[in-house]
CSV table of C-alpha atoms and ligand atoms in Angstrom, one decimal:
chain,number,residue,atom,x,y,z
L,1,MET,CA,82.0,-109.5,18.0
L,2,LYS,CA,82.2,-106.5,20.4
L,3,ASN,CA,81.3,-103.1,18.8
L,4,LYS,CA,84.1,-100.7,18.2
L,5,GLU,CA,84.3,-97.9,20.8
L,6,TYR,CA,84.9,-94.5,19.1
L,7,GLN,CA,87.0,-92.0,21.0
L,8,PHE,CA,86.2,-88.3,21.2
L,9,PRO,CA,88.2,-86.1,23.4
L,10,GLU,CA,86.9,-85.3,26.9
L,11,GLY,CA,85.0,-82.0,26.9
L,12,PHE,CA,84.3,-82.4,23.2
L,13,LEU,CA,81.9,-79.6,22.1
L,14,TRP,CA,78.8,-81.4,20.7
L,15,GLY,CA,76.1,-79.1,19.6
L,16,GLY,CA,74.0,-77.6,16.8
L,17,ALA,CA,74.0,-74.5,14.7
L,18,THR,CA,71.8,-71.8,13.2
L,19,ALA,CA,72.1,-68.4,11.7
L,20,ALA,CA,70.2,-65.3,12.6
L,21,THR,CA,68.8,-64.4,9.2
L,22,GLN,CA,67.6,-68.0,8.8
L,23,CYS,CA,66.0,-68.6,12.2
L,24,GLU,CA,65.2,-65.4,14.1
L,25,GLY,CA,62.4,-63.8,12.1
L,26,ALA,CA,61.2,-60.6,13.7
L,27,TRP,CA,63.1,-58.8,11.1
L,28,ASP,CA,61.8,-55.3,11.9
L,29,VAL,CA,61.1,-55.8,15.6
L,30,GLY,CA,62.9,-54.3,18.6
L,31,GLY,CA,64.5,-51.5,16.6
L,32,LYS,CA,66.2,-53.8,14.1
L,33,GLY,CA,67.1,-52.5,10.7
L,34,ALA,CA,66.9,-54.4,7.4
L,35,SER,CA,69.8,-56.7,6.5
L,36,VAL,CA,70.7,-57.8,3.0
L,37,LEU,CA,69.0,-61.1,3.5
L,38,ASP,CA,65.7,-59.3,4.5
L,39,HIS,CA,65.6,-58.2,0.8
L,40,CYS,CA,65.9,-61.8,-0.5
L,41,THR,CA,62.8,-63.7,-1.6
L,42,ASN,CA,62.2,-67.4,-1.4
L,43,GLY,CA,63.2,-69.6,-4.4
L,44,ASP,CA,63.8,-73.3,-4.9
L,45,ARG,CA,66.1,-75.6,-6.7
L,46,GLU,CA,65.1,-74.4,-10.1
L,47,HIS,CA,64.3,-70.8,-9.3
L,48,PRO,CA,67.0,-68.6,-7.8
L,49,ARG,CA,66.2,-66.2,-5.0
L,50,LEU,CA,65.7,-62.6,-5.9
L,51,ILE,CA,67.1,-59.6,-4.1
L,52,THR,CA,64.7,-56.7,-4.4
L,53,ALA,CA,65.6,-53.1,-3.8
L,54,GLU,CA,62.3,-52.4,-2.1
L,55,ILE,CA,60.7,-54.9,0.2
L,56,ASP,CA,57.4,-55.8,-1.5
L,57,THR,CA,55.5,-58.2,0.7
L,58,GLU,CA,52.4,-58.0,-1.4
L,59,LYS,CA,54.3,-59.6,-4.3
L,60,TYR,CA,57.0,-61.7,-2.6
L,61,HIS,CA,57.7,-63.8,0.4
L,62,TYR,CA,60.9,-62.9,2.3
L,63,PRO,CA,61.7,-66.0,4.4
L,64,SER,CA,64.1,-64.2,6.8
L,65,HIS,CA,61.1,-62.1,8.0
L,66,THR,CA,59.8,-65.2,9.8
L,67,GLY,CA,62.7,-67.7,9.9
L,68,CYS,CA,61.6,-70.3,12.5
L,69,GLU,CA,60.5,-67.5,14.8
L,70,GLN,CA,63.4,-68.1,17.2
L,71,TYR,CA,63.2,-64.5,18.3
L,72,ASP,CA,60.0,-65.4,20.0
L,73,HIS,CA,60.8,-69.0,20.9
L,74,TYR,CA,64.5,-68.8,22.0
L,75,GLU,CA,63.8,-69.9,25.6
L,76,GLU,CA,61.9,-73.0,24.4
L,77,ASP,CA,64.6,-73.7,21.8
L,78,ILE,CA,67.5,-73.5,24.2
L,79,LYS,CA,65.7,-75.7,26.7
L,80,LEU,CA,65.3,-78.3,23.9
L,81,PHE,CA,69.0,-78.0,23.0
L,82,ALA,CA,69.8,-78.6,26.6
L,83,GLU,CA,67.6,-81.7,26.6
L,84,ALA,CA,69.6,-83.0,23.6
L,85,GLY,CA,72.7,-82.5,25.7
L,86,PHE,CA,74.3,-79.7,23.6
L,87,LYS,CA,77.6,-78.4,25.0
L,88,THR,CA,77.6,-75.6,22.5
L,89,TYR,CA,75.0,-73.6,20.5
L,90,ARG,CA,76.5,-72.1,17.4
L,91,MET,CA,74.4,-69.1,16.3
L,92,SER,CA,74.9,-65.6,14.9
L,93,ILE,CA,74.2,-62.1,16.0
L,94,ASN,CA,72.2,-60.1,13.4
L,95,TRP,CA,74.4,-57.1,12.8
L,96,SER,CA,71.4,-54.9,12.0
L,97,ARG,CA,69.8,-55.8,15.3
L,98,ILE,CA,72.8,-54.1,17.0
L,99,PHE,CA,73.4,-51.3,14.5
L,100,PRO,CA,70.2,-51.0,12.5
L,101,ASN,CA,71.9,-49.0,9.7
L,102,GLY,CA,75.5,-50.2,10.3
L,103,ASP,CA,76.8,-46.7,10.5
L,104,ASP,CA,74.8,-45.6,13.6
L,105,MET,CA,76.6,-43.7,16.4
L,106,VAL,CA,75.1,-45.8,19.2
L,107,PRO,CA,73.9,-49.4,19.3
L,108,ASN,CA,70.3,-50.4,19.6
L,109,GLN,CA,69.7,-51.3,23.3
L,110,GLU,CA,66.8,-53.6,22.5
L,111,GLY,CA,69.0,-55.7,20.2
L,112,LEU,CA,71.8,-55.9,22.8
L,113,ASP,CA,69.2,-56.9,25.5
L,114,TYR,CA,67.8,-59.7,23.3
L,115,TYR,CA,71.2,-61.5,22.8
L,116,ARG,CA,72.1,-60.9,26.5
L,117,LYS,CA,68.9,-62.7,27.5
L,118,LEU,CA,69.6,-65.5,25.0
L,119,PHE,CA,73.2,-66.0,26.3
L,120,GLU,CA,72.1,-65.9,29.9
L,121,LYS,CA,69.6,-68.7,29.0
L,122,CYS,CA,72.5,-70.7,27.5
L,123,LYS,CA,74.5,-70.2,30.6
L,124,GLU,CA,71.6,-71.4,32.8
L,125,TYR,CA,71.7,-74.7,30.8
L,126,HIS,CA,75.5,-74.9,30.7
L,127,ILE,CA,75.6,-74.4,26.9
L,128,GLU,CA,78.6,-72.4,25.7
L,129,PRO,CA,77.6,-70.2,22.8
L,130,THR,CA,79.8,-70.2,19.7
L,131,VAL,CA,78.9,-66.9,18.0
L,132,THR,CA,79.3,-65.9,14.4
L,133,MET,CA,79.6,-62.1,14.0
L,134,THR,CA,78.3,-62.0,10.4
L,135,HIS,CA,76.6,-65.0,9.0
L,136,TYR,CA,75.5,-64.0,5.4
L,137,ASP,CA,74.5,-60.7,7.1
L,138,MET,CA,75.1,-57.1,6.5
L,139,PRO,CA,72.9,-54.1,7.3
L,140,TRP,CA,71.1,-53.2,4.1
L,141,ASN,CA,72.2,-49.6,4.4
L,142,LEU,CA,75.9,-50.5,4.3
L,143,SER,CA,75.3,-52.3,1.0
L,144,VAL,CA,73.3,-49.5,-0.6
L,145,LYS,CA,75.2,-46.4,0.8
L,146,TYR,CA,78.7,-47.7,0.9
L,147,GLY,CA,78.8,-50.7,-1.5
L,148,GLY,CA,79.3,-53.3,1.2
L,149,TRP,CA,82.8,-54.6,2.0
L,150,ALA,CA,84.3,-53.2,-1.2
L,151,ASN,CA,84.3,-49.9,0.7
L,152,ARG,CA,87.1,-49.7,3.3
L,153,LYS,CA,84.9,-47.6,5.6
L,154,VAL,CA,82.9,-50.8,6.4
L,155,VAL,CA,86.0,-52.1,8.2
L,156,ASP,CA,85.5,-49.4,10.8
L,157,PHE,CA,81.8,-50.0,11.1
L,158,PHE,CA,82.5,-53.7,11.7
L,159,LEU,CA,85.1,-52.9,14.3
L,160,LYS,CA,82.7,-50.7,16.2
L,161,TYR,CA,80.2,-53.6,16.1
L,162,ALA,CA,82.9,-56.0,17.2
L,163,GLU,CA,84.0,-53.8,20.1
L,164,THR,CA,80.4,-53.4,21.2
L,165,ILE,CA,79.5,-57.1,21.3
L,166,PHE,CA,82.9,-58.2,22.7
L,167,THR,CA,82.5,-55.8,25.6
L,168,GLU,CA,78.8,-56.3,26.1
L,169,TYR,CA,79.0,-60.1,26.2
L,170,LYS,CA,82.3,-60.4,28.1
L,171,GLY,CA,82.1,-63.4,30.3
L,172,LEU,CA,79.0,-64.8,28.4
L,173,VAL,CA,80.7,-65.5,25.1
L,174,THR,CA,84.3,-66.7,24.8
L,175,ARG,CA,84.2,-68.3,21.3
L,176,TRP,CA,83.6,-66.1,18.3
L,177,LEU,CA,83.8,-66.6,14.6
L,178,THR,CA,84.3,-63.6,12.4
L,179,HIS,CA,82.7,-64.1,8.9
L,180,ASN,CA,80.7,-67.1,8.0
L,181,GLU,CA,82.0,-69.1,5.0
L,182,ILE,CA,84.2,-66.2,4.0
L,183,ASN,CA,85.5,-68.1,1.1
L,184,PHE,CA,82.1,-67.7,-0.6
L,185,GLY,CA,83.3,-64.2,-1.2
L,186,THR,CA,85.4,-65.6,-4.1
L,187,VAL,CA,82.2,-66.3,-6.1
L,188,SER,CA,79.2,-64.3,-7.1
L,189,TYR,CA,76.7,-65.7,-4.6
L,190,GLY,CA,79.0,-64.9,-1.7
L,191,GLU,CA,79.9,-61.4,-2.8
L,192,ILE,CA,76.2,-60.6,-2.3
L,193,VAL,CA,75.5,-62.5,0.9
L,194,THR,CA,78.9,-62.3,2.6
L,195,SER,CA,80.3,-59.1,1.1
L,196,GLY,CA,77.1,-57.1,0.7
L,197,ILE,CA,77.9,-56.2,-3.0
L,198,LEU,CA,74.6,-55.9,-4.7
L,199,PRO,CA,74.2,-57.7,-8.0
L,200,LYS,CA,73.5,-56.1,-11.4
L,201,SER,CA,70.2,-58.0,-11.7
L,202,GLU,CA,67.7,-59.1,-9.1
L,203,ARG,CA,68.6,-62.8,-9.6
L,204,ILE,CA,71.1,-64.3,-7.1
L,205,VAL,CA,73.3,-66.7,-9.0
L,206,MET,CA,75.8,-69.0,-7.4
L,207,GLN,CA,78.4,-68.3,-10.1
L,208,ASP,CA,78.5,-65.5,-12.7
L,209,PRO,CA,80.2,-66.6,-15.9
L,210,ASN,CA,79.8,-63.0,-17.1
L,211,ALA,CA,81.8,-61.4,-14.2
L,212,THR,CA,84.1,-58.7,-15.6
L,213,THR,CA,87.6,-57.9,-14.5
L,214,GLU,CA,86.0,-54.9,-12.7
L,215,ASP,CA,83.6,-57.2,-10.9
L,216,LEU,CA,86.5,-59.5,-9.8
L,217,ASN,CA,88.5,-56.6,-8.6
L,218,ARG,CA,85.6,-55.4,-6.5
L,219,ARG,CA,85.0,-58.9,-5.1
L,220,PHE,CA,88.6,-59.6,-4.1
L,221,LYS,CA,89.1,-56.1,-2.7
L,222,ALA,CA,86.0,-56.7,-0.5
L,223,LEU,CA,87.6,-59.9,0.7
L,224,HIS,CA,90.8,-58.2,1.5
L,225,HIS,CA,88.8,-55.7,3.6
L,226,GLU,CA,87.1,-58.6,5.4
L,227,PHE,CA,90.5,-60.1,6.1
L,228,VAL,CA,91.7,-56.9,7.6
L,229,ALA,CA,88.6,-56.4,9.6
L,230,SER,CA,88.8,-60.0,10.9
L,231,ALA,CA,92.4,-59.7,11.9
L,232,LYS,CA,91.8,-56.4,13.7
L,233,ALA,CA,88.8,-58.0,15.5
L,234,VAL,CA,91.0,-60.9,16.6
L,235,GLN,CA,93.4,-58.5,18.2
L,236,LEU,CA,90.6,-56.4,19.7
L,237,ALA,CA,88.9,-59.5,21.2
L,238,HIS,CA,92.1,-60.6,22.9
L,239,GLU,CA,92.6,-57.1,24.3
L,240,ILE,CA,89.1,-57.0,25.7
L,241,ASP,CA,89.1,-60.4,27.2
L,242,PRO,CA,92.2,-62.7,27.0
L,243,ALA,CA,89.9,-65.7,27.5
L,244,ILE,CA,88.3,-65.1,24.1
L,245,GLU,CA,89.2,-67.4,21.2
L,246,VAL,CA,88.4,-66.3,17.7
L,247,GLY,CA,88.1,-68.6,14.7
L,248,CYS,CA,87.7,-68.2,11.0
L,249,MET,CA,84.8,-69.9,9.4
L,250,MET,CA,85.2,-71.6,6.0
L,251,CYS,CA,83.0,-73.5,3.7
L,252,GLY,CA,84.9,-76.7,3.7
L,253,PHE,CA,84.8,-78.3,0.4
L,254,ALA,CA,87.0,-81.0,-1.1
L,255,PHE,CA,87.7,-81.2,-4.8
L,256,TYR,CA,88.8,-84.6,-6.2
L,257,PRO,CA,90.3,-85.0,-9.7
L,258,LEU,CA,87.5,-86.3,-11.9
L,259,SER,CA,90.0,-88.8,-13.3
L,260,CYS,CA,93.7,-89.6,-12.9
L,261,LYS,CA,94.4,-87.5,-16.0
L,262,PRO,CA,97.2,-85.1,-14.9
L,263,GLU,CA,95.1,-82.1,-16.0
L,264,ASP,CA,92.3,-83.2,-13.7
L,265,VAL,CA,94.7,-83.6,-10.8
L,266,ALA,CA,96.1,-80.1,-11.5
L,267,ALA,CA,92.5,-78.7,-11.7
L,268,ALA,CA,91.6,-80.2,-8.4
L,269,GLN,CA,94.7,-78.8,-6.8
L,270,ARG,CA,93.9,-75.3,-8.2
L,271,ASP,CA,90.3,-75.5,-7.0
L,272,MET,CA,91.4,-76.6,-3.5
L,273,GLU,CA,93.8,-73.7,-3.4
L,274,ILE,CA,91.3,-71.0,-4.5
L,275,TRP,CA,88.4,-72.4,-2.6
L,276,ASN,CA,89.9,-73.5,0.6
L,277,TYR,CA,93.4,-72.0,1.1
L,278,TYR,CA,93.1,-68.5,-0.4
L,279,CYS,CA,91.2,-67.3,2.7
L,280,MET,CA,92.5,-69.8,5.2
L,281,ASP,CA,96.1,-68.9,4.5
L,282,VAL,CA,95.5,-65.3,5.1
L,283,MET,CA,93.4,-65.8,8.3
L,284,SER,CA,95.5,-68.6,9.7
L,285,LYS,CA,99.0,-67.9,8.5
L,286,GLY,CA,98.6,-64.1,8.3
L,287,LYS,CA,99.7,-63.9,4.7
L,288,TYR,CA,98.4,-64.5,1.2
L,289,PRO,CA,99.5,-67.9,-0.3
L,290,TYR,CA,102.6,-67.9,-2.5
L,291,TRP,CA,100.6,-68.5,-5.7
L,292,ALA,CA,98.2,-65.5,-5.1
L,293,LYS,CA,100.2,-63.2,-7.3
L,294,ARG,CA,99.9,-65.4,-10.3
L,295,PHE,CA,96.2,-65.9,-9.6
L,296,TRP,CA,95.6,-62.2,-9.4
L,297,ASP,CA,97.7,-61.5,-12.5
L,298,GLU,CA,95.8,-64.1,-14.6
L,299,ASN,CA,92.5,-62.7,-13.5
L,300,GLY,CA,93.4,-59.0,-13.9
L,301,ILE,CA,93.1,-58.4,-10.2
L,302,SER,CA,95.1,-55.7,-8.7
L,303,LEU,CA,95.0,-55.2,-5.0
L,304,ALA,CA,96.8,-52.4,-3.3
L,305,ILE,CA,97.9,-54.1,-0.1
L,306,SER,CA,99.8,-51.7,2.1
L,307,GLU,CA,102.7,-52.7,4.5
L,308,GLU,CA,100.4,-51.7,7.3
L,309,ASP,CA,97.7,-54.2,6.1
L,310,LYS,CA,100.3,-56.9,5.9
L,311,THR,CA,101.3,-56.3,9.5
L,312,ILE,CA,97.6,-56.3,10.6
L,313,LEU,CA,97.1,-59.7,8.9
L,314,GLU,CA,100.2,-61.1,10.5
L,315,ASN,CA,99.2,-60.0,13.9
L,316,GLY,CA,95.6,-61.0,13.7
L,317,THR,CA,95.7,-64.7,12.9
L,318,VAL,CA,92.9,-66.8,14.3
L,319,ASP,CA,93.1,-69.2,17.3
L,320,PHE,CA,91.3,-72.0,15.6
L,321,ILE,CA,89.7,-73.0,12.3
L,322,SER,CA,86.1,-73.6,12.0
L,323,PHE,CA,84.4,-74.9,8.9
L,324,SER,CA,81.2,-76.3,7.4
L,325,TYR,CA,81.2,-79.6,5.6
L,326,TYR,CA,78.4,-80.9,3.4
L,327,ARG,CA,79.7,-82.4,0.2
L,328,THR,CA,82.6,-82.9,-2.2
L,329,ASP,CA,82.8,-82.4,-5.9
L,330,CYS,CA,85.2,-83.2,-8.7
L,331,SER,CA,87.4,-81.0,-10.9
L,332,LYS,CA,88.1,-81.4,-14.5
L,333,GLY,CA,91.1,-79.9,-16.4
L,334,GLY,CA,90.0,-76.8,-18.2
L,335,ASP,CA,87.3,-75.9,-15.7
L,336,LYS,CA,87.7,-72.7,-13.8
L,337,LEU,CA,86.2,-72.3,-10.4
L,338,LEU,CA,85.5,-68.6,-10.9
L,339,GLU,CA,83.8,-69.1,-14.2
L,340,GLY,CA,81.8,-72.2,-13.7
L,341,ASN,CA,78.2,-72.2,-14.7
L,342,THR,CA,75.9,-73.5,-12.0
L,343,ASP,CA,77.7,-75.0,-9.1
L,344,PHE,CA,81.2,-75.7,-8.0
L,345,GLY,CA,82.6,-78.7,-9.7
L,346,MET,CA,81.4,-81.8,-11.4
L,347,PRO,CA,79.3,-84.4,-9.6
L,348,ASN,CA,81.2,-87.5,-8.4
L,349,PRO,CA,79.9,-90.5,-10.2
L,350,GLU,CA,80.9,-92.7,-7.3
L,351,LEU,CA,78.8,-91.0,-4.7
L,352,GLU,CA,75.1,-90.7,-3.9
L,353,ALA,CA,73.5,-87.3,-3.6
L,354,THR,CA,70.7,-85.6,-1.6
L,355,GLU,CA,67.5,-84.5,-3.2
L,356,TRP,CA,69.2,-81.2,-3.9
L,357,GLY,CA,72.1,-82.9,-5.7
L,358,TRP,CA,74.6,-82.5,-2.9
L,359,SER,CA,77.0,-85.6,-2.8
L,360,ILE,CA,77.2,-87.5,0.4
L,361,ASP,CA,80.8,-88.2,1.3
L,362,PRO,CA,81.7,-89.0,4.9
L,363,GLN,CA,85.2,-90.2,4.0
L,364,GLY,CA,85.9,-86.8,2.4
L,365,LEU,CA,85.5,-85.2,5.8
L,366,ARG,CA,88.3,-87.3,7.2
L,367,TRP,CA,90.4,-86.4,4.2
L,368,LEU,CA,89.7,-82.7,4.4
L,369,MET,CA,90.3,-82.6,8.2
L,370,ASN,CA,93.7,-84.1,7.6
L,371,GLU,CA,94.5,-81.7,4.9
L,372,TYR,CA,93.6,-78.7,7.0
L,373,TYR,CA,95.4,-79.9,10.1
L,374,ALA,CA,98.6,-80.8,8.2
L,375,ARG,CA,98.7,-77.4,6.7
L,376,TYR,CA,97.8,-75.2,9.8
L,377,GLU,CA,98.2,-77.4,12.9
L,378,LYS,CA,95.5,-75.3,14.6
L,379,PRO,CA,92.5,-76.8,16.4
L,380,LEU,CA,89.6,-77.5,14.1
L,381,MET,CA,85.9,-77.2,14.8
L,382,ILE,CA,83.1,-78.4,12.5
L,383,VAL,CA,80.4,-75.8,12.9
L,384,GLU,CA,78.0,-77.0,10.2
L,385,ASN,CA,77.3,-80.5,8.8
L,386,GLY,CA,74.0,-82.1,7.9
L,387,ILE,CA,71.6,-83.2,5.3
L,388,GLY,CA,68.7,-81.1,3.9
L,389,ALA,CA,65.6,-83.2,3.1
L,390,TYR,CA,61.9,-83.2,2.6
L,391,GLU,CA,60.3,-84.4,5.8
L,392,GLN,CA,56.8,-84.8,7.2
L,393,GLN,CA,55.2,-85.2,10.5
L,394,GLU,CA,53.2,-88.4,11.0
L,395,SER,CA,49.7,-88.3,12.5
L,396,ASP,CA,51.1,-89.4,15.8
L,397,GLY,CA,53.5,-86.4,15.8
L,398,ALA,CA,56.6,-88.4,15.0
L,399,ILE,CA,59.2,-87.4,12.4
L,400,HIS,CA,61.2,-90.3,11.1
L,401,ASP,CA,64.4,-88.9,9.7
L,402,ASN,CA,66.5,-92.0,9.4
L,403,HIS,CA,68.4,-90.5,6.5
L,404,ARG,CA,69.8,-87.8,8.9
L,405,ILE,CA,70.8,-90.4,11.5
L,406,ALA,CA,72.6,-92.4,8.8
L,407,TYR,CA,74.3,-89.3,7.5
L,408,MET,CA,75.4,-88.1,10.9
L,409,LYS,CA,76.6,-91.5,12.0
L,410,GLU,CA,78.9,-92.0,9.1
L,411,HIS,CA,80.3,-88.5,9.4
L,412,PHE,CA,80.9,-89.0,13.1
L,413,LYS,CA,82.8,-92.2,12.3
L,414,ALA,CA,84.9,-90.2,9.9
L,415,MET,CA,85.6,-87.6,12.6
L,416,ALA,CA,86.6,-90.3,15.0
L,417,GLN,CA,89.0,-91.7,12.4
L,418,ALA,CA,90.5,-88.2,11.9
L,419,ILE,CA,90.9,-87.8,15.6
L,420,GLU,CA,92.7,-91.2,15.7
L,421,ASP,CA,94.9,-89.9,12.9
L,422,GLY,CA,95.9,-87.2,15.3
L,423,VAL,CA,93.8,-84.2,14.2
L,424,ASP,CA,92.8,-81.9,17.0
L,425,LEU,CA,89.1,-81.6,16.6
L,426,ILE,CA,87.5,-79.6,19.4
L,427,GLY,CA,83.8,-79.7,18.5
L,428,TYR,CA,81.0,-80.4,16.2
L,429,ALA,CA,77.7,-78.5,15.6
L,430,CYS,CA,75.2,-80.1,13.3
L,431,TRP,CA,73.4,-78.1,10.8
L,432,SER,CA,70.9,-77.3,11.9
L,433,ALA,CA,69.9,-77.5,15.5
L,434,ILE,CA,66.3,-76.9,14.5
L,435,ASP,CA,64.5,-76.5,11.1
L,436,ILE,CA,65.3,-73.1,9.6
L,437,VAL,CA,65.2,-71.4,6.2
L,438,SER,CA,67.6,-72.6,3.6
L,439,ALA,CA,70.2,-70.0,2.7
L,440,GLY,CA,70.7,-71.1,-0.8
L,441,THR,CA,67.2,-71.5,-2.0
L,442,GLY,CA,65.2,-69.7,0.7
L,443,GLU,CA,63.0,-72.8,1.1
L,444,PHE,CA,61.7,-74.0,4.5
L,445,LYS,CA,61.0,-77.5,3.2
L,446,LYS,CA,64.7,-78.1,2.7
L,447,ARG,CA,64.8,-79.2,6.3
L,448,TYR,CA,68.1,-79.8,8.2
L,449,GLY,CA,67.0,-79.7,11.9
L,450,LEU,CA,66.9,-82.2,14.7
L,451,ILE,CA,63.7,-80.4,15.7
L,452,TYR,CA,60.8,-80.1,13.3
L,453,VAL,CA,59.1,-76.7,13.0
L,454,ASP,CA,55.6,-76.6,11.6
L,455,ALA,CA,56.0,-74.0,8.9
L,456,ASP,CA,56.0,-74.0,5.1
L,457,ASP,CA,57.8,-72.2,2.3
L,458,LEU,CA,55.5,-69.2,2.6
L,459,GLY,CA,55.8,-68.8,6.3
L,460,ASN,CA,52.4,-70.3,7.1
L,461,GLY,CA,52.1,-72.7,10.1
L,462,THR,CA,51.9,-72.9,13.8
L,463,TYR,CA,55.7,-72.9,14.4
L,464,LYS,CA,55.2,-75.7,16.9
L,465,ARG,CA,58.4,-77.5,17.7
L,466,SER,CA,58.5,-81.4,17.6
L,467,LYS,CA,61.5,-83.7,18.2
L,468,LYS,CA,62.6,-85.8,15.2
L,469,ASP,CA,64.0,-89.3,15.6
L,470,SER,CA,67.5,-87.8,15.0
L,471,PHE,CA,67.0,-85.6,18.1
L,472,TYR,CA,66.8,-88.7,20.4
L,473,TRP,CA,69.6,-90.5,18.5
L,474,TYR,CA,72.0,-87.5,18.8
L,475,LYS,CA,71.1,-87.1,22.5
L,476,ASN,CA,72.2,-90.7,23.0
L,477,VAL,CA,75.5,-90.1,21.1
L,478,ILE,CA,76.3,-87.0,23.1
L,479,SER,CA,75.5,-88.7,26.4
L,480,CYS,CA,78.1,-91.4,25.6
L,481,ASN,CA,80.6,-88.9,24.1
L,482,GLY,CA,80.3,-90.6,20.7
L,483,LYS,CA,81.5,-94.0,21.9
L,484,ASN,CA,78.4,-95.9,20.8
L,485,LEU,CA,78.2,-95.2,17.0
L,486,ASP,CA,77.8,-98.8,16.0
L,487,GLU,CA,74.8,-99.4,18.3
D,1,BG6,C1,76.1,-73.2,4.6
D,1,BG6,C2,75.7,-71.9,5.2
D,1,BG6,O1,76.8,-72.9,3.4
D,1,BG6,O2,75.2,-74.1,4.2
D,1,BG6,C3,74.3,-72.0,5.9
D,1,BG6,O3,76.6,-71.4,6.2
D,1,BG6,C4,73.4,-72.8,5.0
D,1,BG6,O4,73.8,-70.7,6.1
D,1,BG6,C5,74.0,-74.2,4.8
D,1,BG6,O5,72.1,-72.8,5.4
D,1,BG6,C6,73.1,-75.1,4.0
D,1,BG6,O6,72.9,-74.6,2.8
D,1,BG6,P1,71.4,-74.4,2.2
D,1,BG6,O7,71.5,-73.6,1.0
D,1,BG6,O8,70.9,-75.8,2.0
D,1,BG6,O9,70.6,-73.7,3.3
C-alpha cells in the first residue's frame, strides 16, 4: 500500500527554538546585567531550584551562567540550523543584555550589537528569526527595586525596551512574541520567572498551596500589567514597521476530565479556562473572559481596570497565537488549579510518560489546536514541542535518540490532521534546536535538542556540538515539507 502523503502549507515555517537564559551563557559579559534566572541554581526532579538573593558561585551552580554557550557559538549553531533546513529560529533576547538594570536611560550597545550580528547571520542563511521579547526573563534590578510586573512602572521600562529592539532590528526581525508562556503567571512558578515577583523563600515551587489572597492579588495584577504592556507593544510594533507581526505565547495544555463524572468534566472545563483562555482571551480578543469576574470574586482578587486600560487591550490584540505543547493532564472535580500541590492536574492513566513524568499525547495536540482555532480563528504557530530525555554519546560520536524521532513523528501527524481539519498552522519550532538548560529543573541532562552539546549539570564539558539522529531525520522531513512522515 502506498504511504500517506501528509500536507503542510507551502512556506511552512519549520524550525527550532531556544531561550536566552537557557542557552546563551556569558551572563555577565558584554555589559549584560543579571536577570532573575541568573540568580537561580540548578536542581533536579526531586530538588527544586533555588533563587538566591546574592550570587554565590562558591556554593551553588547557576546554569544560566553557562547555558550551552551559544553567545560564543552562535555562528556555528546557526550554520547547523541552516544545514537542518530551518526556515525559522525561535529565540529570545535577554532583556538585561539590552538594558542591564531594566531602568537604564540608554541601551547597552554591546548587547544590541550581539543580536544584530546574530540576526544578520540568520539572514545570510535565509532563516527568519521568531523572537521572544521576554522568555522567563527580567532584569534582576526590576524585580528587587520595583517588585517585577506587579509594579506598573515596569510597563514603561518594557515599552522602552520594545521600542529599542523594534527600531534597532527593523528589517531583520518581523515576527515577535511578547511574553513567553504568559499563562504561567497564574501560578507560583510563573510569577517568579515570568512576572519577576520574588518568592518568600528561596525554593522555587511550581504551585504554592499557601498563597494568600494578597499573593493572588499581586500575581493577577502583575499579569494585568503584562497584558497592557503586550497590547501597547503590539501597537508600537505596527507603527514602527507595518510588516511586523506580533504573537502571544502560551503554555498550551489540555485538561481532560479524569472520568465521565459531571464534576470531573466541569473541573476540566474550569482548568481549560483558567490555564488557557484567561490570558488568550485578553491578548486575542482584547477583553477578559465573561467568567473572569466570578473567578476574581471567588479568589478575593480585586483588579482596578481603568477604561483606558480596556481600550489599550482592545486595540492591541495579537496577530497570531503561538504556544508550546508538551503534555496533557486530567482534572478531577474538587481540584483547584491555583491550589494544586505539585503539578497541574492528575496523570492520565491511558498515556505513557517521559522520564520526568510528562505524559506523551500527540492526539491532544490536534484536539488543542482545534479548540484554539475554533475560539480565535487566528493563525497558530507551535513554538515549542519536544521530549526531554537522558541521552549519551556513543564512542563513535553518534547520539541515537529514536524516542525523539518517534515523538516528533506522531506530533507532526497530529499537526497534519489539524491542518486537514482546516486549522491555519503557520509554523513549528521544536524544543529545542540544540541541548540547553532545562527551565523547570535547571538540569542540562534533561536534553531536548537535535544537536548534542557536551556539557553536564554543573557546566563542565567541552561544549562541542554533535548532530543527533533526530537532526538528520528532521532535516529530511523539512526537505519534503513533511510529506514523508510514514517513511
Ligand atoms: C516551556 C518553556 O515551558 O518548557 C521552556 O518555555 C522550557 O523554557 C520548556 O525549557 C521545557 O521545560 P523544562 O522544564 O523541561 O525545561
